[in-house]
Every structure is written in C-alpha cells, then in structure tokens.
Amino acid sequence: MSSLTDRYVAATMRAVPAQRRLEIAEELRGSIADMIDDRTSGGQDHASAEREVLTELGHPEKLAASYSDRTLQLIGPRYYLTWWRLLRLLLTWIPAIVGVLTGLSKALLDGEPGAAIGAAIVAAMQTAVQIAFWVTLVFAVLERTHTPLGLPEWTVDQLPEETRERQISHSDSIASVVFLLATIGLLVGQHFQRWTTDDGTRLPALDPALWSFWLPALIVVLLATVGLEIAKYRSGRWTWPLVAVNAVLNVAFAAPVLWLLATDRLLNPELVERFAWLRDGGTVEFARVAGAVVVLVAIWDVIDSAVKAGRATR
Amino acid sequence: MVSEEVLRTHLQELRRGTVVVASLVALRRPDYGYALLQRLAAHGFAVDANTLYPLLRRLEDQGLLTSEWNTEESRPRKFYRTSDDGQDLLNRLLDDMTAVRSSVTELIEGAER
C-alpha cells in the first residue's frame, strides 16, 4: 500500500533531476518522518499529522522546483523586457502588412473584392497570434535553459532624445499607410474586378483609356504619400517642410481628378451608357459631388497638417 | 494603516537573506534538516520547511555546507555542517549585517537630531 508520504515523495521526485533523485528522496522522506513523529509525540494521530505535514510542504512540483533552482514562470525578469520589446516591434507592422497583402491578392488575383476585407482581417489576426506564440515559445525555452543571450547592457545613450510626446502615433501612421495602399488596390482592382451589369457584361468603373497616363500618375502620387507618412512618422511631428510636401501631394492628386471630372473623362463611357441616370446628365451631378468631396478632403488635410505643425513648433 | 499583505511582503524581503546567515551559524554544529528547522524556530527564525530543505541542498551544491549520512539512529539522516568556504562567506555576511545595522542606527540618530 502506498502511503500519502510515498505518493508525495514520488510526485516531487518526478520533477527533480534524475542524478540527485535517490538522495533527495531519502532525505525528504526522513524529514517528513521527523515532522510527523514530532506531531504524533504531542498526541496527534498519525494520519492527520501526515496530512498536516504534507500540506505544509506544499505543492510537490513547487518544492521540486526550488530543489533544482528552477523558475516557475514562463518568462522571468531577465528576458521579460527583451521579449516585450521584440513582440511589440513585430506586432506593430507585420500583421498589418500581411493583412493588406492578403486583402489585395484576394481582391485582385482571386477577383473577390467583397471577401477582401474579411480575408485581410483574418490573415492579420492569424499572423498576430502566430507571432505572439512563437516569440513567447522561444523566450520560454531560453528562460528554461538559462541560455545567455549576450545582449548589450543598457546604457544612458539609449535614452530617446525627445522628451515631448509624439504627435504622430504608431496606429495613426499604420492606419494611413493601410488606407493609402488599399486605395491603390482599389484603383487597380476596379479594372480587373469589374462591375457586373444587368446583361452579365462586366465593366471597369473608370475609363480604361486613363491607364495610358492618368491612373499610373495618381498611383505614383499615392505612393509618394505613403513615403510622406513614413517621413512624418520618423520625425514624430508635423514640420513645415512636411506640410509643404503634403500640400503639393494633395494638389497633385486633387487637380487631375478635378480636371478629369470636369472634362467628363473619369468614368468609363461604356458604363455611362448602361445606366440611364448617368446618361441623362447624371455625370454632371456625379462630377459635382465627387469634385466637392475631393476638394474638401484636400483642403481639410492641408489645414489640419498646418495647424498641427503650428502646434508642434510652438 | 499598513495592510497585512504589504507588511508580509516587506518582512519576507527583509528576512530572505538572514535564513542563509542563520543556517550557516547554526550548522557550525552539524545537524539534520528538521532539527535545524526547530533550532532556528526556537531562536526566532520561523523558516518554512519547504524553503529550508531545498536551501540546504543549494548551499551544499555551492560548497558552503558539507554533508554526511548518519545511519546509526532509527532512520538514516543527512547531517549538514558549515564548510570552511561557508565560514568565510558567513564572516562576510555578518560584517555586512553589522554595517547595515550601524548605518540604520546612524540614520535614525541623524534624523532625530
């Protein structure tokens, strides 16, 4: 019959390094017996004394861990900061990039723009989970094996220079870049994934003739705006040169669009033919509304950047 | 009013190193685990058994204690004794405790003035 003590010692020994096991087991058994004897000589019955002693010694694996000087945490203070910094760094960009790429390929290559956003979110979340899992696993193994990483010691030179708060946050920059890339994706996508009209023919929304110059030009402007976002993020705040570049880029985007709208060259003529309200003067209405939106967005964006630059330089 | 929880963690922090000192002092006379536990408790060092037993092992691994099995009594017991290295380390620790003690005294007297 195995007593509680036997079971306790066995449970402890399972988690103790094999080469010390016998000796530790014998000593522990002796110590438990001593503690029980001490209680029974005071009049307590053996069974309850045994329970009390083992309860006092606590969880066998916890005891075994302190015998073998092992940590009982996934990632300890030694690696915690490194783990957390790396995890944040990877989670900041990679899921967003994977999401955008997945969404674009779903929309353009597979021709399913409707499913693109869902696919992008799922891909981004899966990537985030994968990154979190693998990074944590690697650090947990490092913690367990006591592997020295040989990381450079922290020095005062690593202190960030600016003490003012960042005006441009991580998430704002990421959202802007994602939005710009998605817009480029839409411009390209509308050509391949066409609107299906009633009679089953599929037409691009924008005039395919624009691909000879104007659509590539607009895409270049959008890519330049992505560059501006990155420059802005690196500087941490709006500066007057950035405001100037922003204004130029806004004009470079809005002006051609307005001109194309005004000269009725933006929409695909074949598409206009299909829709009665567009054919019967609807294009003028569309040009007015779209033109107003484009102008308002551009003006608001430039004013916003100027106000923020003014605030930052104060 | 200081909560029990806060008091407990600070006392634990303060006591942590003193168990090593107490064990090295006490084991200048060889003894086995449970007997040492009782001796320490009698002198006001209330150490948990699950702290002390693994600690003795670690001190032995570090060469600060030596051990010997005694098989003459009713059950075999492992007797620990403070080694020469252990005595050296103990002297350093005691010096440091004295230094801490006198610094605290000085600080208290300085603050009262």
Short mmCIF file of C-alpha atoms in Angstrom, two decimals:
data_model
loop_
_atom_site.label_atom_id
_atom_site.label_comp_id
_atom_site.label_asym_id
_atom_site.label_seq_id
_atom_site.Cartn_x
_atom_site.Cartn_y
_atom_site.Cartn_z
CA MET A 1 0.00 0.00 0.00
CA SER A 2 1.40 3.37 -0.88
CA SER A 3 1.06 5.97 1.85
CA LEU A 4 0.41 9.64 1.29
CA THR A 5 4.08 10.25 2.02
CA ASP A 6 5.15 7.77 -0.66
CA ARG A 7 2.87 9.45 -3.16
CA TYR A 8 4.12 12.89 -2.14
CA VAL A 9 7.80 11.94 -2.44
CA ALA A 10 7.17 10.23 -5.78
CA ALA A 11 5.36 13.32 -7.10
CA THR A 12 8.21 15.56 -6.01
CA MET A 13 10.90 13.30 -7.47
CA ARG A 14 9.29 13.28 -10.90
CA ALA A 15 10.31 16.93 -11.28
CA VAL A 16 13.81 16.67 -9.77
CA PRO A 17 16.88 15.99 -11.96
CA ALA A 18 17.45 12.23 -12.20
CA GLN A 19 21.03 12.13 -10.90
CA ARG A 20 20.05 13.58 -7.50
CA ARG A 21 16.73 11.82 -7.20
CA LEU A 22 17.53 8.93 -4.85
CA GLU A 23 19.42 11.01 -2.36
CA ILE A 24 16.88 13.82 -2.26
CA ALA A 25 14.06 11.28 -1.95
CA GLU A 26 15.64 9.59 1.04
CA GLU A 27 16.36 12.88 2.79
CA LEU A 28 12.89 14.21 2.11
CA ARG A 29 11.29 11.01 3.35
CA GLY A 30 13.35 11.25 6.53
CA SER A 31 12.44 14.88 7.07
CA ILE A 32 8.74 14.14 6.60
CA ALA A 33 9.00 11.25 9.06
CA ASP A 34 10.72 13.55 11.59
CA MET A 35 7.99 16.14 11.22
CA ILE A 36 5.24 13.53 11.65
CA ASP A 37 6.97 11.99 14.69
CA ASP A 38 7.17 15.39 16.30
CA ARG A 39 3.43 15.85 15.93
CA THR A 40 2.40 12.31 16.99
CA SER A 41 4.55 12.55 20.13
CA GLY A 42 2.39 15.52 21.02
CA GLY A 43 -0.67 13.23 20.95
CA GLN A 44 -1.90 13.77 17.39
CA ASP A 45 -2.91 10.70 15.35
CA HIS A 46 -0.61 9.64 12.54
CA ALA A 47 -2.99 10.16 9.65
CA SER A 48 -3.89 13.74 10.43
CA ALA A 49 -0.26 14.57 11.30
CA GLU A 50 0.82 13.24 7.91
CA ARG A 51 -1.81 15.33 6.13
CA GLU A 52 -0.76 18.41 8.02
CA VAL A 53 2.93 17.95 7.30
CA LEU A 54 2.44 17.36 3.57
CA THR A 55 0.07 20.32 3.33
CA GLU A 56 2.71 22.46 4.99
CA LEU A 57 5.33 21.33 2.48
CA GLY A 58 3.01 22.43 -0.30
CA HIS A 59 2.74 21.58 -3.98
CA PRO A 60 5.26 18.84 -4.89
CA GLU A 61 6.26 20.48 -8.15
CA LYS A 62 6.86 23.78 -6.41
CA LEU A 63 9.07 22.03 -3.89
CA ALA A 64 10.90 20.19 -6.67
CA ALA A 65 11.45 23.47 -8.48
CA SER A 66 13.19 25.01 -5.51
CA TYR A 67 15.32 21.87 -5.13
CA SER A 68 16.53 22.20 -8.70
CA ASP A 69 16.65 26.02 -8.65
CA ARG A 70 14.19 26.20 -11.50
CA THR A 71 11.92 29.13 -12.23
CA LEU A 72 8.16 28.72 -12.06
CA GLN A 73 7.36 31.38 -14.62
CA LEU A 74 7.10 31.34 -18.36
CA ILE A 75 9.38 34.32 -18.92
CA GLY A 76 11.24 35.79 -15.98
CA PRO A 77 12.52 39.29 -15.30
CA ARG A 78 15.80 38.53 -17.10
CA TYR A 79 14.18 38.30 -20.53
CA TYR A 80 10.84 39.98 -19.95
CA LEU A 81 11.77 43.41 -21.35
CA THR A 82 13.53 41.96 -24.39
CA TRP A 83 10.56 39.69 -25.06
CA TRP A 84 8.07 42.53 -24.72
CA ARG A 85 10.04 44.93 -26.91
CA LEU A 86 10.51 42.37 -29.68
CA LEU A 87 6.87 41.34 -29.53
CA ARG A 88 5.66 44.93 -29.81
CA LEU A 89 8.06 45.62 -32.68
CA LEU A 90 6.87 42.61 -34.66
CA LEU A 91 3.18 43.10 -33.89
CA THR A 92 3.31 46.75 -34.95
CA TRP A 93 3.96 46.11 -38.60
CA ILE A 94 3.85 42.51 -39.71
CA PRO A 95 0.15 41.65 -39.17
CA ALA A 96 -0.90 44.91 -40.90
CA ILE A 97 1.36 44.24 -43.89
CA VAL A 98 0.25 40.62 -44.20
CA GLY A 99 -3.38 41.73 -43.92
CA VAL A 100 -3.03 44.32 -46.69
CA LEU A 101 -1.18 41.92 -48.99
CA THR A 102 -3.74 39.18 -48.38
CA GLY A 103 -6.62 41.56 -48.98
CA LEU A 104 -5.10 42.87 -52.19
CA SER A 105 -4.33 39.43 -53.56
CA LYS A 106 -7.85 38.28 -52.68
CA ALA A 107 -9.32 41.28 -54.47
CA LEU A 108 -7.03 41.34 -57.49
CA LEU A 109 -5.75 37.84 -58.14
CA ASP A 110 -8.77 35.87 -56.94
CA GLY A 111 -11.19 38.54 -58.14
CA GLU A 112 -13.22 38.66 -54.93
CA PRO A 113 -13.15 42.24 -53.65
CA GLY A 114 -16.13 41.61 -51.39
CA ALA A 115 -14.23 38.98 -49.43
CA ALA A 116 -11.02 41.01 -49.35
CA ILE A 117 -11.58 42.92 -46.09
CA GLY A 118 -12.66 39.84 -44.17
CA ALA A 119 -9.71 37.86 -45.53
CA ALA A 120 -7.34 40.70 -44.62
CA ILE A 121 -8.60 40.86 -41.01
CA VAL A 122 -8.44 37.08 -40.59
CA ALA A 123 -4.92 36.94 -42.04
CA ALA A 124 -3.73 39.81 -39.84
CA MET A 125 -5.17 38.20 -36.71
CA GLN A 126 -3.74 34.79 -37.52
CA THR A 127 -0.35 36.35 -38.15
CA ALA A 128 -0.51 38.21 -34.84
CA VAL A 129 -1.37 35.01 -32.97
CA GLN A 130 1.42 33.10 -34.70
CA ILE A 131 3.97 35.82 -33.91
CA ALA A 132 2.90 36.02 -30.27
CA PHE A 133 3.01 32.24 -29.90
CA TRP A 134 6.39 31.60 -31.49
CA VAL A 135 8.19 34.55 -29.93
CA THR A 136 6.86 33.58 -26.49
CA LEU A 137 7.79 29.94 -27.02
CA VAL A 138 11.37 30.81 -27.97
CA PHE A 139 11.75 33.04 -24.91
CA ALA A 140 10.19 30.42 -22.61
CA VAL A 141 12.77 27.90 -23.85
CA LEU A 142 15.58 30.43 -23.31
CA GLU A 143 14.31 31.02 -19.78
CA ARG A 144 14.24 27.29 -19.02
CA THR A 145 17.65 26.52 -20.48
CA HIS A 146 19.30 29.59 -18.88
CA THR A 147 20.77 30.43 -22.28
CA PRO A 148 22.78 33.64 -22.12
CA LEU A 149 21.70 35.93 -24.95
CA GLY A 150 24.78 38.15 -24.79
CA LEU A 151 22.61 41.22 -25.19
CA PRO A 152 24.37 44.55 -24.79
CA GLU A 153 23.84 46.18 -21.41
CA TRP A 154 21.53 49.15 -21.26
CA THR A 155 23.37 52.49 -21.43
CA VAL A 156 22.20 56.06 -20.98
CA ASP A 157 22.91 56.65 -24.68
CA GLN A 158 19.82 54.61 -25.47
CA LEU A 159 17.56 57.21 -23.90
CA PRO A 160 15.24 58.66 -26.55
CA GLU A 161 16.15 62.24 -27.43
CA GLU A 162 12.75 63.82 -27.48
CA THR A 163 11.00 64.38 -24.24
CA ARG A 164 7.91 65.86 -25.85
CA GLU A 165 5.15 63.45 -26.64
CA ARG A 166 4.94 62.07 -30.14
CA GLN A 167 2.40 63.91 -32.21
CA ILE A 168 2.23 61.12 -34.74
CA SER A 169 1.18 57.82 -33.16
CA HIS A 170 2.03 54.31 -34.37
CA SER A 171 -1.57 53.46 -35.01
CA ASP A 172 -2.34 56.64 -36.96
CA SER A 173 0.60 56.03 -39.27
CA ILE A 174 -0.30 52.41 -39.81
CA ALA A 175 -3.94 53.29 -40.49
CA SER A 176 -2.89 55.94 -43.04
CA VAL A 177 -0.49 53.62 -44.85
CA VAL A 178 -3.05 50.84 -44.93
CA PHE A 179 -5.68 53.25 -46.26
CA LEU A 180 -3.37 54.53 -49.00
CA LEU A 181 -2.35 51.04 -50.07
CA ALA A 182 -6.00 49.98 -50.09
CA THR A 183 -6.85 52.98 -52.31
CA ILE A 184 -4.13 51.98 -54.75
CA GLY A 185 -5.51 48.46 -54.60
CA LEU A 186 -8.99 49.80 -55.44
CA LEU A 187 -7.73 51.83 -58.40
CA VAL A 188 -6.03 48.77 -59.83
CA GLY A 189 -8.73 46.39 -58.71
CA GLN A 190 -11.66 48.17 -60.33
CA HIS A 191 -10.05 47.47 -63.69
CA PHE A 192 -9.84 43.74 -63.22
CA GLN A 193 -12.77 43.08 -60.97
CA ARG A 194 -15.47 44.80 -62.92
CA TRP A 195 -19.00 45.79 -62.12
CA THR A 196 -21.40 43.26 -63.44
CA THR A 197 -24.25 44.89 -65.30
CA ASP A 198 -27.72 43.50 -65.78
CA ASP A 199 -26.91 41.73 -69.04
CA GLY A 200 -23.90 39.99 -67.50
CA THR A 201 -21.11 42.04 -69.09
CA ARG A 202 -18.51 43.28 -66.66
CA LEU A 203 -17.19 46.81 -66.95
CA PRO A 204 -14.45 48.82 -65.19
CA ALA A 205 -15.84 51.86 -63.35
CA LEU A 206 -13.09 54.16 -64.57
CA ASP A 207 -12.23 54.81 -68.21
CA PRO A 208 -9.63 52.17 -69.26
CA ALA A 209 -8.09 54.81 -71.56
CA LEU A 210 -6.81 56.55 -68.41
CA TRP A 211 -4.30 53.73 -67.90
CA SER A 212 -2.14 55.28 -70.63
CA PHE A 213 -1.16 58.07 -68.23
CA TRP A 214 -3.53 59.41 -65.57
CA LEU A 215 -4.17 56.33 -63.39
CA PRO A 216 -0.46 55.42 -63.14
CA ALA A 217 0.24 59.08 -62.30
CA LEU A 218 -2.35 59.05 -59.49
CA ILE A 219 -0.89 55.81 -58.14
CA VAL A 220 2.58 57.40 -58.10
CA VAL A 221 1.16 60.33 -56.10
CA LEU A 222 -0.42 57.91 -53.62
CA LEU A 223 2.87 56.02 -53.26
CA ALA A 224 4.62 59.34 -52.64
CA THR A 225 2.04 59.99 -49.92
CA VAL A 226 2.99 56.68 -48.32
CA GLY A 227 6.57 57.99 -48.33
CA LEU A 228 5.35 61.18 -46.68
CA GLU A 229 3.61 59.14 -43.96
CA ILE A 230 6.85 57.31 -43.22
CA ALA A 231 8.87 60.56 -43.14
CA LYS A 232 6.27 62.08 -40.85
CA TYR A 233 6.37 59.06 -38.53
CA ARG A 234 10.15 59.23 -38.33
CA SER A 235 10.16 62.91 -37.48
CA GLY A 236 7.46 62.28 -34.88
CA ARG A 237 5.55 65.50 -35.66
CA TRP A 238 4.41 67.75 -38.46
CA THR A 239 7.12 70.15 -39.67
CA TRP A 240 6.72 72.98 -42.18
CA PRO A 241 8.63 71.14 -44.98
CA LEU A 242 6.33 68.15 -44.42
CA VAL A 243 3.30 70.46 -44.62
CA ALA A 244 4.61 71.85 -47.93
CA VAL A 245 5.13 68.37 -49.37
CA ASN A 246 1.69 67.36 -48.11
CA ALA A 247 0.11 70.37 -49.85
CA VAL A 248 1.94 69.60 -53.11
CA LEU A 249 0.83 65.97 -52.99
CA ASN A 250 -2.77 66.93 -52.23
CA VAL A 251 -2.80 69.27 -55.22
CA ALA A 252 -1.08 66.65 -57.37
CA PHE A 253 -3.91 64.24 -56.55
CA ALA A 254 -6.92 66.56 -56.47
CA ALA A 255 -6.12 68.65 -59.57
CA PRO A 256 -6.00 65.79 -62.10
CA VAL A 257 -9.11 64.20 -60.59
CA LEU A 258 -11.00 67.52 -60.79
CA TRP A 259 -9.87 68.10 -64.33
CA LEU A 260 -10.85 64.57 -65.36
CA LEU A 261 -14.24 65.03 -63.70
CA ALA A 262 -14.74 68.42 -65.32
CA THR A 263 -13.90 67.14 -68.79
CA ASP A 264 -16.05 64.06 -68.21
CA ARG A 265 -13.20 61.64 -68.75
CA LEU A 266 -13.06 59.84 -65.41
CA LEU A 267 -15.87 57.34 -65.74
CA ASN A 268 -15.87 54.56 -68.27
CA PRO A 269 -18.06 55.76 -71.24
CA GLU A 270 -19.40 52.24 -71.71
CA LEU A 271 -20.52 52.19 -68.09
CA VAL A 272 -22.23 55.57 -68.51
CA GLU A 273 -24.11 54.13 -71.47
CA ARG A 274 -25.53 51.34 -69.31
CA PHE A 275 -27.06 53.49 -66.60
CA ALA A 276 -29.94 55.71 -67.53
CA TRP A 277 -29.39 58.31 -64.79
CA LEU A 278 -25.72 58.70 -65.73
CA ARG A 279 -26.63 59.01 -69.41
CA ASP A 280 -29.27 61.64 -68.75
CA GLY A 281 -26.95 64.20 -67.23
CA GLY A 282 -26.10 62.16 -64.11
CA THR A 283 -22.40 62.53 -64.89
CA VAL A 284 -22.58 66.26 -64.18
CA GLU A 285 -24.16 65.58 -60.81
CA PHE A 286 -21.56 62.90 -60.08
CA ALA A 287 -18.74 65.28 -61.08
CA ARG A 288 -20.12 67.98 -58.75
CA VAL A 289 -20.42 65.71 -55.73
CA ALA A 290 -17.15 63.85 -56.31
CA GLY A 291 -15.32 67.09 -57.08
CA ALA A 292 -16.63 68.72 -53.90
CA VAL A 293 -15.57 65.72 -51.81
CA VAL A 294 -12.08 65.70 -53.35
CA VAL A 295 -11.60 69.43 -52.80
CA LEU A 296 -12.92 69.36 -49.22
CA VAL A 297 -10.75 66.38 -48.24
CA ALA A 298 -7.64 68.00 -49.74
CA ILE A 299 -8.27 71.39 -48.07
CA TRP A 300 -9.08 69.79 -44.72
CA ASP A 301 -5.93 67.65 -44.90
CA VAL A 302 -3.66 70.60 -45.65
CA ILE A 303 -5.22 72.84 -42.97
CA ASP A 304 -5.04 70.01 -40.44
CA SER A 305 -1.34 69.45 -41.15
CA ALA A 306 -0.60 73.20 -40.94
CA VAL A 307 -2.43 73.53 -37.60
CA LYS A 308 -0.51 70.55 -36.19
CA ALA A 309 2.80 71.91 -37.45
CA GLY A 310 2.00 75.24 -35.82
CA ARG A 311 1.19 73.48 -32.57
CA ALA A 312 4.38 71.40 -32.73
CA THR A 313 6.69 74.35 -33.32
CA ARG A 314 5.20 76.43 -30.54
CA MET B 1 -2.86 51.73 8.19
CA VAL B 2 -0.42 49.27 6.58
CA SER B 3 -2.20 46.25 5.15
CA GLU B 4 -1.25 42.75 6.24
CA GLU B 5 -0.28 41.91 2.68
CA VAL B 6 2.20 44.80 2.34
CA LEU B 7 3.69 44.09 5.76
CA ARG B 8 4.10 40.42 4.91
CA THR B 9 5.95 41.03 1.62
CA HIS B 10 8.31 43.57 3.19
CA LEU B 11 9.11 41.31 6.12
CA GLN B 12 9.69 38.47 3.66
CA GLU B 13 12.11 40.64 1.68
CA LEU B 14 13.92 41.68 4.83
CA ARG B 15 14.18 38.13 6.18
CA ARG B 16 15.18 36.41 2.94
CA GLY B 17 18.95 36.64 3.30
CA THR B 18 19.02 36.14 7.03
CA VAL B 19 17.93 32.49 6.73
CA VAL B 20 21.25 31.74 5.00
CA VAL B 21 23.17 33.55 7.73
CA ALA B 22 21.24 31.76 10.48
CA SER B 23 21.75 28.35 8.84
CA LEU B 24 25.49 28.88 8.38
CA VAL B 25 25.84 29.97 12.02
CA ALA B 26 23.72 27.11 13.37
CA LEU B 27 25.41 24.44 11.26
CA ARG B 28 28.81 25.06 12.74
CA ARG B 29 27.36 22.29 14.92
CA PRO B 30 26.30 19.54 12.46
CA ASP B 31 22.59 18.87 12.26
CA TYR B 32 19.89 17.36 10.03
CA GLY B 33 17.06 19.21 8.30
CA TYR B 34 14.19 19.05 10.74
CA ALA B 35 16.36 19.51 13.84
CA LEU B 36 17.87 22.62 12.28
CA LEU B 37 14.37 23.89 11.48
CA GLN B 38 13.41 23.55 15.13
CA ARG B 39 16.59 25.14 16.40
CA LEU B 40 16.09 28.11 14.09
CA ALA B 41 12.45 28.41 15.16
CA ALA B 42 13.50 28.33 18.84
CA HIS B 43 15.76 31.32 18.12
CA GLY B 44 13.03 33.27 16.39
CA PHE B 45 13.79 32.33 12.79
CA ALA B 46 10.46 30.93 11.63
CA VAL B 47 11.50 29.27 8.36
CA ASP B 48 9.15 27.19 6.23
CA ALA B 49 10.23 23.58 5.78
CA ASN B 50 9.76 23.84 2.03
CA THR B 51 12.18 26.78 2.00
CA LEU B 52 14.82 25.33 4.30
CA TYR B 53 15.27 21.84 2.83
CA PRO B 54 15.92 22.99 -0.73
CA LEU B 55 18.10 25.82 0.62
CA LEU B 56 20.36 23.34 2.43
CA ARG B 57 20.79 21.47 -0.84
CA ARG B 58 21.70 24.58 -2.75
CA LEU B 59 24.21 25.69 -0.10
CA GLU B 60 25.75 22.23 -0.31
CA ASP B 61 25.95 22.50 -4.11
CA GLN B 62 27.73 25.82 -3.68
CA GLY B 63 30.27 24.20 -1.37
CA LEU B 64 29.19 26.24 1.66
CA LEU B 65 27.95 23.16 3.51
CA THR B 66 29.30 19.61 3.66
CA SER B 67 27.08 16.64 4.41
CA GLU B 68 27.32 13.18 5.82
CA TRP B 69 24.76 10.41 6.25
CA ASN B 70 24.29 9.18 9.78
CA THR B 71 22.91 5.65 9.82
CA GLU B 72 23.32 4.90 13.50
CA GLU B 73 19.90 6.15 14.61
CA SER B 74 16.44 4.72 13.92
CA ARG B 75 16.30 6.27 10.47
CA PRO B 76 19.16 7.45 8.23
CA ARG B 77 19.63 11.22 8.42
CA LYS B 78 21.71 13.59 6.41
CA PHE B 79 23.79 15.85 8.63
CA TYR B 80 24.99 19.17 7.29
CA ARG B 81 27.97 21.15 8.55
CA THR B 82 29.28 24.59 7.62
CA SER B 83 32.40 24.22 5.45
CA ASP B 84 35.49 26.46 5.52
CA ASP B 85 34.14 28.30 2.47
CA GLY B 86 30.82 28.59 4.27
CA GLN B 87 32.56 30.09 7.30
CA ASP B 88 34.37 32.63 5.08
CA LEU B 89 31.12 33.62 3.41
CA LEU B 90 29.40 33.80 6.80
CA ASN B 91 32.05 36.22 8.11
CA ARG B 92 31.50 38.49 5.12
CA LEU B 93 27.74 38.37 5.57
CA LEU B 94 27.99 39.09 9.30
CA ASP B 95 30.26 42.09 8.60
CA ASP B 96 27.69 43.36 6.16
CA MET B 97 24.85 42.89 8.63
CA THR B 98 26.81 44.85 11.22
CA ALA B 99 27.43 47.59 8.67
CA VAL B 100 23.73 47.74 7.79
CA ARG B 101 22.78 47.80 11.45
CA SER B 102 25.15 50.67 12.28
CA SER B 103 24.11 52.61 9.17
CA VAL B 104 20.48 52.33 10.19
CA THR B 105 21.32 53.41 13.75
CA GLU B 106 23.28 56.37 12.44
CA LEU B 107 20.48 57.32 10.14
CA ILE B 108 17.90 57.15 12.95
CA GLU B 109 20.02 59.25 15.26
CA GLY B 110 20.72 61.71 12.46
CA ALA B 111 17.04 62.02 11.74
CA GLU B 112 16.18 62.61 15.40
CA ARG B 113 18.69 65.42 15.71
#
